[in-house]
Amino acid sequence: MTTDATDSDDAGGNAGDRQDAAAAANAAAEGRPEGKGWPERHTGPVIRRRGQVLSGTTDQRLLDSRGATDWVHSDPWRVLRIQSEFVEGFGALAELGSAVSVFGSARTPVDSREYDAAVRIGRALAEAGFAVITGGGPGAMEAANKGALEAGGVSVGLGIELPFEQGLNPYVDIGVNFRYFFVRKTMFVKYARGFVVLPGGFGTLDELFEALTLVQTKKVTRFPIVLFGTEYWGGLVSWVRQTLVAEGKASPADLELFHVTDDVDDAVERVTKESA
């Protein structure tokens, strides 16, 4: 026996009518307005209907200490943790004053020329009246913090939670540890008047291009970005000029967003003069 389309529509319609009637009866039994035949609950600004209605109330779930603890891994809870990281970061650095962020590799050896240059840069920035902000780790970051501390300046380390824990280096005066990279990068930009970028890896490149993008798109007031180490950065600068700019992916004016040097005094003068 076959059923034509009309029979199917009638059957579906009858089933739908029965469901609507049952929903309307439930609505009447629960004292809800006539014609609103579905369960509905307002949870703050959120409206949940039909199968999305949760049992109990928010207060009830908050005060009930029994049950699973999966809620601490939920997205709404993560939003609160993100908010708390911003609050802690802003609170710790709000009265920092003029500062310069110094980026560089955590793998820079202590006995290398790069480490020595970072120490001298940190020292010179402190002597010029700037606090020094780094990622708080070892290598070039440690060196810049060390130079700032030895010169009597304010040495800041913004750490990040990683699978391979590093901890803040011993030369940090003010340290803040973050769970989220994007919160940490906001702190690097918000409280810095300029950037000095020493040779580094993917993390350093990430911070460099974040800064360049923000300046290029005028999301922040222009501030100086100094790349220290002409040999190290030469290949990247050539690629930007000969590929990005040459193929129209960037403007020739974008080459003026950064300055490359091997001289500590030049780097410090450039970053402090332009940010004054």
XYZ file of N, CA and C in Angstrom:
828
model
N 0.852 -1.197 0.000
C 0.000 0.000 0.000
C 0.879 1.235 0.000
N 0.570 2.202 -0.846
C 1.360 3.420 -0.920
C 0.556 4.577 -0.368
N 1.291 5.612 0.022
C 0.678 6.824 0.568
C 1.092 7.996 -0.287
N 0.118 8.745 -0.828
C 0.493 9.886 -1.671
C 0.889 11.061 -0.795
N 1.319 12.128 -1.478
C 1.846 13.286 -0.771
C 0.799 13.916 0.118
N -0.460 13.908 -0.355
C -1.542 14.526 0.422
C -1.748 13.790 1.728
N -1.724 12.424 1.665
C -1.879 11.645 2.879
C -0.748 11.925 3.860
N 0.490 12.025 3.311
C 1.634 12.295 4.166
C 1.509 13.649 4.828
N 1.083 14.656 4.049
C 0.928 15.995 4.614
C -0.130 15.996 5.697
N -1.234 15.264 5.446
C -2.298 15.211 6.439
C -1.814 14.555 7.712
N -1.039 13.437 7.521
C -0.537 12.736 8.694
C 0.406 13.620 9.498
N 1.343 14.306 8.757
C 2.272 15.210 9.427
C 1.542 16.349 10.098
N 0.512 16.865 9.376
C -0.234 17.986 9.938
C -0.970 17.581 11.190
N -1.590 16.352 11.169
C -2.302 15.880 12.352
C -1.357 15.716 13.536
N -0.155 15.163 13.231
C 0.825 14.995 14.308
C 1.243 16.346 14.872
N 1.435 17.307 13.948
C 1.814 18.643 14.404
C 0.714 19.282 15.220
N -0.547 19.062 14.770
C -1.676 19.616 15.519
C -1.737 19.025 16.929
N -1.490 17.710 16.999
C -1.536 17.062 18.312
C -0.439 17.609 19.230
N 0.765 17.826 18.639
C 1.857 18.378 19.439
C 1.542 19.794 19.893
N 0.961 20.595 19.002
C 0.594 21.966 19.366
C -0.461 21.970 20.456
N -1.434 21.054 20.330
C -2.495 20.978 21.322
C -1.937 20.580 22.679
N -1.007 19.607 22.666
C -0.397 19.175 23.925
C 0.424 20.299 24.543
N 1.170 21.030 23.706
C 1.964 22.150 24.205
C 1.073 23.239 24.772
N -0.068 23.495 24.085
C -0.998 24.509 24.566
C -1.601 24.099 25.895
N -1.907 22.795 26.035
C -2.456 22.305 27.300
C -1.445 22.460 28.424
N -0.187 22.145 28.123
C 0.862 22.322 29.128
C 1.021 23.782 29.502
N 0.939 24.648 28.480
C 1.063 26.076 28.741
C -0.053 26.556 29.658
N -1.279 26.081 29.385
C -2.421 26.477 30.217
C -2.247 25.968 31.637
N -1.750 24.719 31.761
C -1.556 24.137 33.086
C -0.496 24.885 33.877
N 0.503 25.417 33.185
C 1.581 26.152 33.849
C 1.273 27.636 33.986
N 0.091 28.043 33.533
C -0.299 29.438 33.680
C 0.390 30.387 32.731
N 0.901 29.865 31.605
C 1.558 30.743 30.639
C 0.526 31.362 29.716
N 0.833 32.506 29.100
C -0.143 33.190 28.238
C -0.700 32.282 27.166
N -1.965 32.469 26.852
C -2.635 31.655 25.841
C -1.951 31.815 24.490
N -1.747 30.744 23.807
C -1.157 30.783 22.472
C 0.337 30.554 22.476
N 1.003 30.701 23.668
C 2.445 30.448 23.718
C 2.638 29.016 24.181
N 2.671 28.116 23.225
C 2.631 26.703 23.541
C 3.979 26.057 23.676
N 4.994 26.786 24.156
C 6.293 26.166 24.330
C 6.886 26.599 25.671
N 7.708 25.757 26.260
C 8.388 26.159 27.490
C 9.361 27.293 27.184
N 9.457 28.244 28.080
C 10.368 29.372 27.884
C 10.905 29.819 29.230
N 12.199 30.102 29.286
C 12.778 30.618 30.518
C 13.804 31.696 30.192
N 13.767 32.798 30.937
C 14.723 33.890 30.800
C 15.828 33.699 31.832
N 17.068 33.596 31.359
C 18.227 33.479 32.242
C 19.107 34.692 32.000
N 18.893 35.755 32.776
C 19.574 37.004 32.485
C 19.136 37.495 31.123
N 20.066 37.855 30.243
C 19.710 38.330 28.905
C 19.415 37.211 27.920
N 19.589 35.957 28.358
C 19.429 34.806 27.462
C 18.020 34.240 27.588
N 17.394 33.948 26.444
C 16.085 33.303 26.419
C 16.257 31.879 25.922
N 15.757 30.915 26.688
C 15.803 29.508 26.286
C 14.381 29.001 26.106
N 14.139 28.292 24.992
C 12.811 27.770 24.693
C 12.894 26.290 24.343
N 11.737 25.644 24.488
C 11.583 24.249 24.117
C 12.653 23.371 24.787
N 13.351 22.584 24.001
C 14.303 21.633 24.564
C 15.542 22.251 25.169
N 15.731 23.571 24.998
C 16.918 24.230 25.532
C 16.709 24.773 26.943
N 15.504 24.631 27.476
C 15.235 25.105 28.833
C 15.957 24.208 29.834
N 16.694 24.837 30.755
C 17.419 24.094 31.772
C 16.577 23.959 33.027
N 16.751 22.857 33.701
C 16.009 22.671 34.944
C 16.627 23.508 36.055
N 15.798 23.947 37.011
C 16.300 24.734 38.118
C 16.624 26.155 37.712
N 17.189 26.907 38.648
C 17.557 28.304 38.403
C 19.062 28.475 38.518
N 19.558 29.634 38.063
C 20.993 29.909 38.130
C 21.473 29.930 39.575
N 20.720 30.599 40.454
C 21.094 30.635 41.864
C 21.127 29.236 42.466
N 20.147 28.440 42.095
C 20.082 27.081 42.619
C 21.317 26.286 42.223
N 21.707 26.416 40.955
C 22.882 25.680 40.492
C 24.155 26.220 41.126
N 24.205 27.535 41.392
C 25.388 28.124 42.015
C 25.566 27.639 43.448
N 24.458 27.591 44.197
C 24.519 27.272 45.616
C 24.540 25.775 45.900
N 24.221 24.979 44.891
C 24.241 23.536 45.064
C 25.669 23.045 44.891
N 26.290 22.602 45.963
C 27.699 22.199 45.908
C 27.889 20.788 45.389
N 26.800 20.084 45.154
C 26.914 18.713 44.663
C 27.009 18.700 43.135
N 27.395 17.593 42.598
C 27.409 17.433 41.146
C 28.801 17.592 40.552
N 28.854 17.508 39.224
C 30.130 17.546 38.504
C 30.743 18.942 38.535
N 32.040 18.994 38.266
C 32.755 20.280 38.256
C 33.196 20.655 36.851
N 32.546 20.118 35.840
C 32.909 20.427 34.459
C 32.716 21.906 34.138
N 31.902 22.587 34.946
C 31.602 23.992 34.669
C 32.857 24.859 34.684
N 33.895 24.453 35.414
C 35.098 25.288 35.464
C 35.857 25.254 34.142
N 35.477 24.358 33.248
C 36.122 24.273 31.935
C 35.206 24.780 30.823
N 34.112 25.421 31.185
C 33.149 25.891 30.195
C 33.554 27.249 29.645
N 33.023 27.594 28.479
C 33.356 28.873 27.857
C 32.937 30.079 28.692
N 31.735 30.095 29.299
C 31.395 31.245 30.142
C 32.397 31.455 31.272
N 32.883 30.370 31.854
C 33.872 30.506 32.930
C 35.197 31.030 32.379
N 35.567 30.582 31.176
C 36.796 31.087 30.562
C 36.716 32.596 30.321
N 35.536 33.081 29.942
C 35.362 34.524 29.739
C 35.691 35.281 31.010
N 35.257 34.755 32.154
C 35.550 35.409 33.426
C 37.043 35.366 33.731
N 37.697 34.268 33.400
C 39.138 34.196 33.633
C 39.882 35.168 32.728
N 39.426 35.284 31.486
C 40.037 36.257 30.572
C 39.862 37.660 31.125
N 38.653 37.954 31.591
C 38.390 39.270 32.173
C 39.293 39.525 33.370
N 39.470 38.508 34.209
C 40.307 38.684 35.395
C 41.759 38.938 35.016
N 42.227 38.329 33.917
C 43.603 38.568 33.488
C 43.792 40.010 33.025
N 42.807 40.539 32.318
C 42.882 41.948 31.927
C 42.896 42.848 33.156
N 42.027 42.552 34.114
C 41.944 43.374 35.324
C 43.270 43.347 36.089
N 43.837 42.151 36.274
C 45.103 42.026 36.990
C 46.238 42.740 36.251
N 46.271 42.570 34.927
C 47.325 43.224 34.143
C 47.218 44.734 34.183
N 46.006 45.253 33.980
C 45.810 46.700 34.027
C 46.150 47.241 35.410
N 45.736 46.517 36.438
C 45.992 46.984 37.791
C 47.470 47.020 38.129
N 48.206 46.018 37.655
C 49.634 45.935 37.971
C 50.462 46.972 37.220
N 50.024 47.340 36.009
C 50.859 48.190 35.155
C 50.332 49.608 34.958
N 49.188 49.919 35.533
C 48.547 51.214 35.273
C 49.432 52.402 35.633
N 50.238 52.284 36.683
C 51.072 53.397 37.132
C 52.530 53.206 36.751
N 52.766 52.416 35.716
C 54.134 52.092 35.323
C 54.877 53.293 34.760
N 54.181 54.174 34.073
C 54.846 55.292 33.411
C 55.355 54.895 32.043
N 56.237 55.700 31.470
C 56.773 55.434 30.135
C 57.577 54.133 30.134
N 57.317 53.307 29.141
C 57.989 52.009 29.081
C 58.271 51.639 27.629
N 59.222 50.739 27.454
C 59.554 50.186 26.141
C 59.545 48.665 26.271
N 58.888 47.988 25.331
C 58.878 46.526 25.320
C 60.069 46.019 24.518
N 60.780 45.071 25.086
C 61.942 44.474 24.424
C 61.633 43.001 24.185
N 61.647 42.595 22.916
C 61.368 41.215 22.545
C 62.666 40.518 22.135
N 62.705 39.218 22.306
C 63.873 38.456 21.885
C 63.753 37.006 22.306
N 64.661 36.192 21.858
C 64.582 34.749 22.046
C 64.906 34.324 23.469
N 64.129 33.341 23.959
C 64.438 32.723 25.247
C 65.674 31.831 25.139
N 66.096 31.527 23.909
C 67.223 30.611 23.694
C 68.548 31.332 23.495
N 68.561 32.633 23.664
C 69.806 33.388 23.504
C 70.799 33.000 24.607
N 71.987 32.502 24.256
C 72.961 32.077 25.276
C 73.469 33.257 26.106
N 73.744 32.987 27.374
C 74.210 34.039 28.283
C 75.549 34.616 27.839
N 76.393 33.802 27.219
C 77.729 34.261 26.826
C 77.781 34.781 25.381
N 76.621 35.116 24.797
C 76.586 35.570 23.402
C 76.586 37.090 23.297
N 76.918 37.585 22.107
C 76.887 39.030 21.857
C 75.471 39.570 21.942
N 74.501 38.747 21.549
C 73.106 39.185 21.614
C 72.670 39.411 23.064
N 73.092 38.541 23.949
C 72.753 38.696 25.365
C 73.364 39.987 25.904
N 74.627 40.202 25.574
C 75.315 41.419 26.027
C 74.634 42.665 25.480
N 74.237 42.621 24.214
C 73.554 43.775 23.617
C 72.225 44.032 24.317
N 71.499 42.962 24.675
C 70.219 43.127 25.360
C 70.412 43.738 26.737
N 71.469 43.347 27.429
C 71.774 43.954 28.734
C 72.022 45.450 28.566
N 72.814 45.803 27.560
C 73.126 47.219 27.342
C 71.893 48.010 26.922
N 71.025 47.397 26.146
C 69.786 48.066 25.739
C 68.889 48.295 26.952
N 68.723 47.277 27.790
C 67.918 47.428 28.989
C 68.464 48.495 29.906
N 69.781 48.519 30.052
C 70.418 49.521 30.906
C 70.210 50.924 30.347
N 70.421 51.083 29.052
C 70.297 52.409 28.430
C 68.851 52.912 28.489
N 67.894 52.031 28.308
C 66.497 52.448 28.384
C 66.148 52.918 29.796
N 66.630 52.178 30.798
C 66.377 52.575 32.186
C 67.023 53.914 32.493
N 68.236 54.107 32.008
C 68.934 55.372 32.238
C 68.236 56.533 31.540
N 67.496 56.230 30.471
C 66.739 57.263 29.765
C 65.376 57.508 30.415
N 65.090 56.796 31.495
C 63.850 57.022 32.228
C 62.691 56.118 31.834
N 62.974 55.043 31.112
C 61.919 54.135 30.669
C 61.932 52.841 31.467
N 60.757 52.362 31.820
C 60.640 51.007 32.340
C 60.846 50.040 31.178
N 61.345 48.853 31.489
C 61.609 47.847 30.460
C 60.654 46.673 30.659
N 59.890 46.367 29.603
C 58.936 45.262 29.645
C 59.435 44.146 28.729
N 59.505 42.940 29.260
C 59.859 41.778 28.444
C 58.843 40.659 28.712
N 59.050 39.530 28.041
C 58.216 38.370 28.289
C 58.558 37.650 29.573
N 59.575 38.151 30.295
C 59.903 37.628 31.607
C 60.681 36.333 31.635
N 60.994 35.782 30.472
C 61.687 34.503 30.419
C 63.196 34.646 30.423
N 63.899 33.561 30.072
C 65.360 33.590 30.003
C 65.857 34.212 28.708
N 67.142 34.045 28.430
C 67.713 34.518 27.173
C 67.728 36.018 27.051
N 67.317 36.517 25.878
C 67.330 37.954 25.612
C 66.412 38.711 26.562
N 65.299 38.087 26.956
C 64.376 38.750 27.888
C 65.053 38.960 29.238
N 65.697 37.935 29.727
C 66.423 38.038 30.989
C 67.492 39.129 30.913
N 68.187 39.180 29.791
C 69.266 40.150 29.632
C 68.745 41.585 29.706
N 67.646 41.870 29.029
C 67.080 43.220 29.060
C 66.595 43.585 30.463
N 65.949 42.617 31.142
C 65.531 42.855 32.521
C 66.733 43.099 33.430
N 67.792 42.357 33.225
C 69.011 42.507 34.025
C 69.604 43.902 33.848
N 69.695 44.367 32.603
C 70.240 45.697 32.361
C 69.413 46.779 33.021
N 68.086 46.660 32.939
C 67.203 47.652 33.560
C 67.361 47.651 35.070
N 67.431 46.460 35.667
C 67.568 46.363 37.121
C 68.892 46.941 37.586
N 69.966 46.614 36.898
C 71.287 47.109 37.286
C 71.385 48.623 37.185
N 70.583 49.230 36.295
C 70.601 50.680 36.136
C 69.614 51.371 37.072
N 68.940 50.607 37.923
C 68.000 51.201 38.852
C 66.645 51.501 38.256
N 66.356 50.937 37.089
C 65.068 51.164 36.449
C 64.044 50.137 36.871
N 62.833 50.257 36.342
C 61.759 49.318 36.634
C 61.808 48.189 35.608
N 61.911 46.972 36.098
C 62.053 45.799 35.245
C 60.781 44.965 35.330
N 60.088 44.808 34.181
C 58.778 44.151 34.152
C 58.850 42.876 33.323
N 58.219 41.821 33.805
C 58.157 40.573 33.060
C 56.722 40.100 32.930
N 56.283 39.894 31.702
C 54.935 39.388 31.439
C 55.046 37.944 30.975
N 54.868 37.024 31.894
C 55.050 35.614 31.597
C 53.828 34.996 30.947
N 53.992 33.759 30.467
C 52.898 33.049 29.809
C 52.939 31.585 30.230
N 51.777 30.996 30.448
C 51.668 29.587 30.796
C 51.983 28.743 29.559
N 53.002 27.892 29.676
C 53.415 27.029 28.573
C 53.598 25.605 29.079
N 53.523 24.608 28.180
C 53.736 23.221 28.606
C 55.107 23.018 29.245
N 56.113 23.728 28.724
C 57.460 23.665 29.285
C 57.641 24.911 30.148
N 57.382 24.785 31.434
C 57.399 25.934 32.337
C 58.793 26.549 32.405
N 58.861 27.877 32.306
C 60.124 28.583 32.406
C 60.190 29.419 33.678
N 59.063 30.035 34.045
C 59.063 30.919 35.200
C 59.671 32.266 34.852
N 59.473 33.232 35.723
C 60.022 34.560 35.508
C 61.489 34.596 35.921
N 62.290 35.311 35.156
C 63.709 35.393 35.478
C 63.918 36.225 36.753
N 65.048 36.072 37.415
C 65.265 36.719 38.726
C 65.446 38.229 38.671
N 65.503 38.811 37.480
C 65.723 40.257 37.366
C 64.420 41.046 37.212
N 63.302 40.366 37.324
C 61.996 41.011 37.185
C 61.563 41.620 38.511
N 61.177 42.911 38.490
C 60.644 43.590 39.677
C 59.132 43.430 39.776
N 58.452 43.605 38.641
C 56.996 43.441 38.577
C 56.719 42.315 37.585
N 56.095 41.271 38.060
C 55.821 40.141 37.186
C 54.344 39.788 37.161
N 53.837 39.522 35.971
C 52.448 39.080 35.803
C 52.462 37.863 34.884
N 51.839 36.784 35.332
C 51.755 35.581 34.512
C 50.372 35.474 33.881
N 50.325 35.115 32.608
C 49.065 35.043 31.862
C 48.815 33.628 31.370
N 47.532 33.304 31.224
C 47.144 32.055 30.583
C 47.024 32.238 29.072
N 46.586 33.429 28.662
C 46.203 33.656 27.274
C 47.179 34.601 26.580
N 47.666 34.177 25.417
C 48.617 34.984 24.658
C 48.032 36.345 24.292
N 46.756 36.371 23.880
C 46.209 37.634 23.384
C 46.068 38.670 24.496
N 45.845 38.221 25.731
C 45.805 39.169 26.848
C 47.209 39.713 27.100
N 48.178 38.842 27.098
C 49.575 39.242 27.309
C 50.028 40.240 26.247
N 49.680 39.972 24.990
C 50.110 40.877 23.917
C 49.456 42.249 24.042
N 48.230 42.280 24.567
C 47.589 43.567 24.817
C 48.401 44.383 25.814
N 48.917 43.729 26.858
C 49.707 44.428 27.865
C 51.026 44.944 27.282
N 51.643 44.159 26.398
C 52.870 44.619 25.753
C 52.638 45.929 25.009
N 51.494 46.031 24.336
C 51.221 47.196 23.496
C 50.689 48.365 24.314
N 49.766 48.103 25.220
C 49.079 49.175 25.939
C 50.035 50.025 26.757
N 51.031 49.412 27.365
C 51.890 50.150 28.287
C 53.271 50.460 27.718
N 53.476 50.238 26.429
C 54.766 50.524 25.808
C 54.678 51.740 24.899
N 55.738 52.510 24.879
C 55.854 53.644 23.955
C 56.624 53.264 22.703
N 57.221 52.087 22.706
C 57.982 51.631 21.548
C 58.462 50.214 21.771
N 58.975 49.594 20.697
C 59.455 48.217 20.751
C 60.901 48.150 20.263
N 61.708 47.361 20.963
C 63.015 46.970 20.459
C 62.967 45.456 20.278
N 63.236 44.993 19.061
C 63.081 43.577 18.745
C 64.449 42.971 18.458
N 64.899 42.142 19.364
C 66.167 41.440 19.210
C 65.947 40.146 18.425
N 67.006 39.501 17.942
C 66.841 38.233 17.229
C 66.046 37.227 18.045
N 65.076 36.602 17.385
C 64.223 35.641 18.090
C 63.522 34.714 17.122
N 62.693 33.844 17.670
C 62.001 32.836 16.882
C 60.561 33.196 16.594
N 59.694 32.183 16.551
C 58.303 32.399 16.176
C 57.585 33.346 17.138
N 57.864 33.216 18.434
C 57.215 34.099 19.398
C 57.583 35.549 19.163
N 58.862 35.797 18.900
C 59.326 37.155 18.621
C 58.718 37.682 17.329
N 58.656 36.832 16.307
C 58.046 37.241 15.042
C 56.563 37.562 15.223
N 55.894 36.761 16.034
C 54.476 36.996 16.312
C 54.280 38.376 16.942
N 55.088 38.689 17.922
C 54.982 39.985 18.599
C 55.352 41.125 17.655
N 56.385 40.914 16.823
C 56.797 41.936 15.863
C 55.686 42.253 14.880
N 55.109 41.227 14.254
C 54.091 41.476 13.235
C 52.779 41.960 13.845
N 52.516 41.597 15.080
C 51.364 42.160 15.782
C 51.525 43.674 15.899
N 52.729 44.101 16.323
C 52.992 45.529 16.473
C 52.930 46.248 15.130
N 53.552 45.664 14.105
C 53.544 46.290 12.779
C 52.123 46.432 12.240
N 51.300 45.401 12.443
C 49.919 45.444 11.959
C 49.117 46.521 12.672
N 49.288 46.624 13.983
C 48.550 47.631 14.748
C 48.929 49.049 14.320
N 50.215 49.257 14.050
C 50.659 50.581 13.617
C 50.205 50.850 12.187
N 50.358 49.851 11.304
C 49.974 50.014 9.895
C 48.492 50.346 9.753
N 47.658 49.682 10.539
C 46.216 49.875 10.442
C 45.712 51.003 11.341
N 46.657 51.683 12.000
C 46.337 52.822 12.871
C 45.415 52.435 14.022
N 45.538 51.194 14.464
C 44.818 50.778 15.660
C 45.465 51.355 16.915
N 46.726 51.703 16.804
C 47.428 52.385 17.884
C 48.132 53.601 17.295
N 48.365 54.590 18.151
C 49.141 55.746 17.722
C 50.532 55.268 17.346
N 51.061 55.785 16.275
C 52.345 55.286 15.797
C 53.421 55.390 16.867
N 54.151 54.326 17.038
C 55.301 54.351 17.937
C 56.434 53.583 17.269
N 57.673 53.852 17.661
C 58.833 53.291 16.960
C 58.993 51.792 17.199
N 59.413 51.110 16.141
C 59.735 49.689 16.203
C 61.156 49.537 15.665
N 62.066 49.113 16.517
C 63.477 48.990 16.143
C 63.864 47.518 16.105
N 64.385 47.080 14.965
C 64.908 45.719 14.829
C 66.411 45.778 15.067
N 66.869 45.071 16.082
C 68.294 45.110 16.414
C 68.990 43.892 15.819
N 69.973 44.145 14.940
C 70.720 43.069 14.297
C 70.490 43.031 12.795
N 71.275 43.807 12.051
C 71.043 43.917 10.606
C 71.250 42.586 9.886
N 72.228 41.801 10.315
C 72.473 40.518 9.654
C 71.310 39.565 9.895
N 70.822 39.528 11.125
C 69.734 38.603 11.458
C 68.446 38.977 10.737
N 68.110 40.256 10.734
C 66.838 40.699 10.164
C 66.916 41.017 8.675
N 68.129 40.996 8.121
C 68.307 41.385 6.725
C 67.467 40.593 5.745
N 67.427 39.264 5.912
C 66.660 38.427 4.994
C 65.176 38.733 5.049
N 64.653 38.951 6.246
C 63.239 39.269 6.389
C 62.913 40.615 5.756
N 63.772 41.596 5.999
C 63.539 42.925 5.436
C 63.585 42.868 3.911
N 64.528 42.102 3.367
C 64.615 41.962 1.906
C 63.363 41.296 1.353
N 62.861 40.293 2.041
C 61.639 39.614 1.588
C 60.440 40.564 1.619
N 60.352 41.375 2.656
C 59.264 42.345 2.733
C 59.347 43.318 1.549
N 60.569 43.783 1.252
C 60.753 44.764 0.184
C 60.568 44.136 -1.199
N 61.191 42.979 -1.418
C 61.231 42.391 -2.754
C 60.023 41.506 -3.075
N 59.281 41.114 -2.066
C 58.116 40.263 -2.303
C 56.821 40.958 -1.911
N 56.683 41.295 -0.645
C 55.434 41.925 -0.199
C 55.170 43.235 -0.925
N 56.148 44.139 -0.881
C 55.962 45.453 -1.498
C 55.959 45.335 -3.016
N 56.887 44.542 -3.561
C 56.995 44.413 -5.014
C 55.727 43.841 -5.635
N 55.042 42.950 -4.921
C 53.819 42.338 -5.454
C 52.556 43.064 -5.007
N 52.740 44.204 -4.381
C 51.593 45.013 -3.994
C 50.854 44.528 -2.767
N 51.443 43.616 -2.007
C 50.789 43.111 -0.795
C 51.008 44.060 0.388
N 51.927 44.978 0.224
C 52.193 46.006 1.238
C 52.619 47.272 0.508
N 52.524 48.386 1.193
C 52.876 49.668 0.592
C 54.354 49.983 0.815
N 54.993 50.685 -0.114
C 56.370 51.116 0.134
C 56.508 51.907 1.430
N 55.452 52.620 1.802
C 55.494 53.393 3.049
C 55.584 52.491 4.273
N 55.164 51.235 4.126
C 55.218 50.311 5.264
C 56.654 49.982 5.665
N 57.594 50.184 4.753
C 58.996 49.951 5.085
C 59.512 50.973 6.092
N 58.773 52.056 6.264
C 59.166 53.079 7.222
C 58.593 52.823 8.616
N 57.864 51.734 8.767
C 57.269 51.422 10.066
C 58.302 50.889 11.058
N 59.482 50.505 10.555
C 60.503 49.954 11.440
C 61.873 50.480 11.042
N 62.801 50.382 11.971
C 64.173 50.833 11.754
C 65.108 49.703 12.154
N 66.121 49.427 11.339
C 67.065 48.337 11.598
C 68.426 48.918 11.953
N 69.041 48.387 13.001
C 70.328 48.908 13.431
C 71.131 47.846 14.162
N 72.450 48.089 14.251
C 73.350 47.254 15.052
C 73.904 48.024 16.240
N 73.517 49.271 16.367
C 74.096 50.146 17.371
C 73.123 50.348 18.534
N 73.574 50.032 19.739
C 72.716 50.148 20.920
C 72.264 51.583 21.129
N 73.194 52.521 21.019
C 72.840 53.927 21.225
C 71.822 54.399 20.193
N 71.992 53.956 18.949
C 71.050 54.327 17.898
C 69.669 53.759 18.190
N 69.622 52.507 18.619
C 68.341 51.862 18.926
C 67.616 52.597 20.045
N 68.348 52.902 21.113
C 67.731 53.566 22.261
C 67.325 54.992 21.912
N 68.190 55.694 21.182
C 67.852 57.060 20.785
C 66.608 57.077 19.904
N 66.538 56.141 18.969
C 65.405 56.097 18.057
C 64.098 55.833 18.815
N 64.126 54.862 19.708
C 62.893 54.461 20.378
C 62.471 55.480 21.438
N 63.439 56.161 22.056
C 63.079 57.145 23.080
C 62.741 58.503 22.474
N 63.420 58.863 21.396
C 63.154 60.160 20.756
C 61.773 60.182 20.140
N 61.405 59.124 19.395
C 60.131 59.088 18.713
C 58.963 58.930 19.670
N 59.237 58.360 20.843
C 58.151 58.118 21.788
C 58.036 59.208 22.833
N 58.905 60.208 22.746
C 58.890 61.278 23.757
C 57.614 62.103 23.638
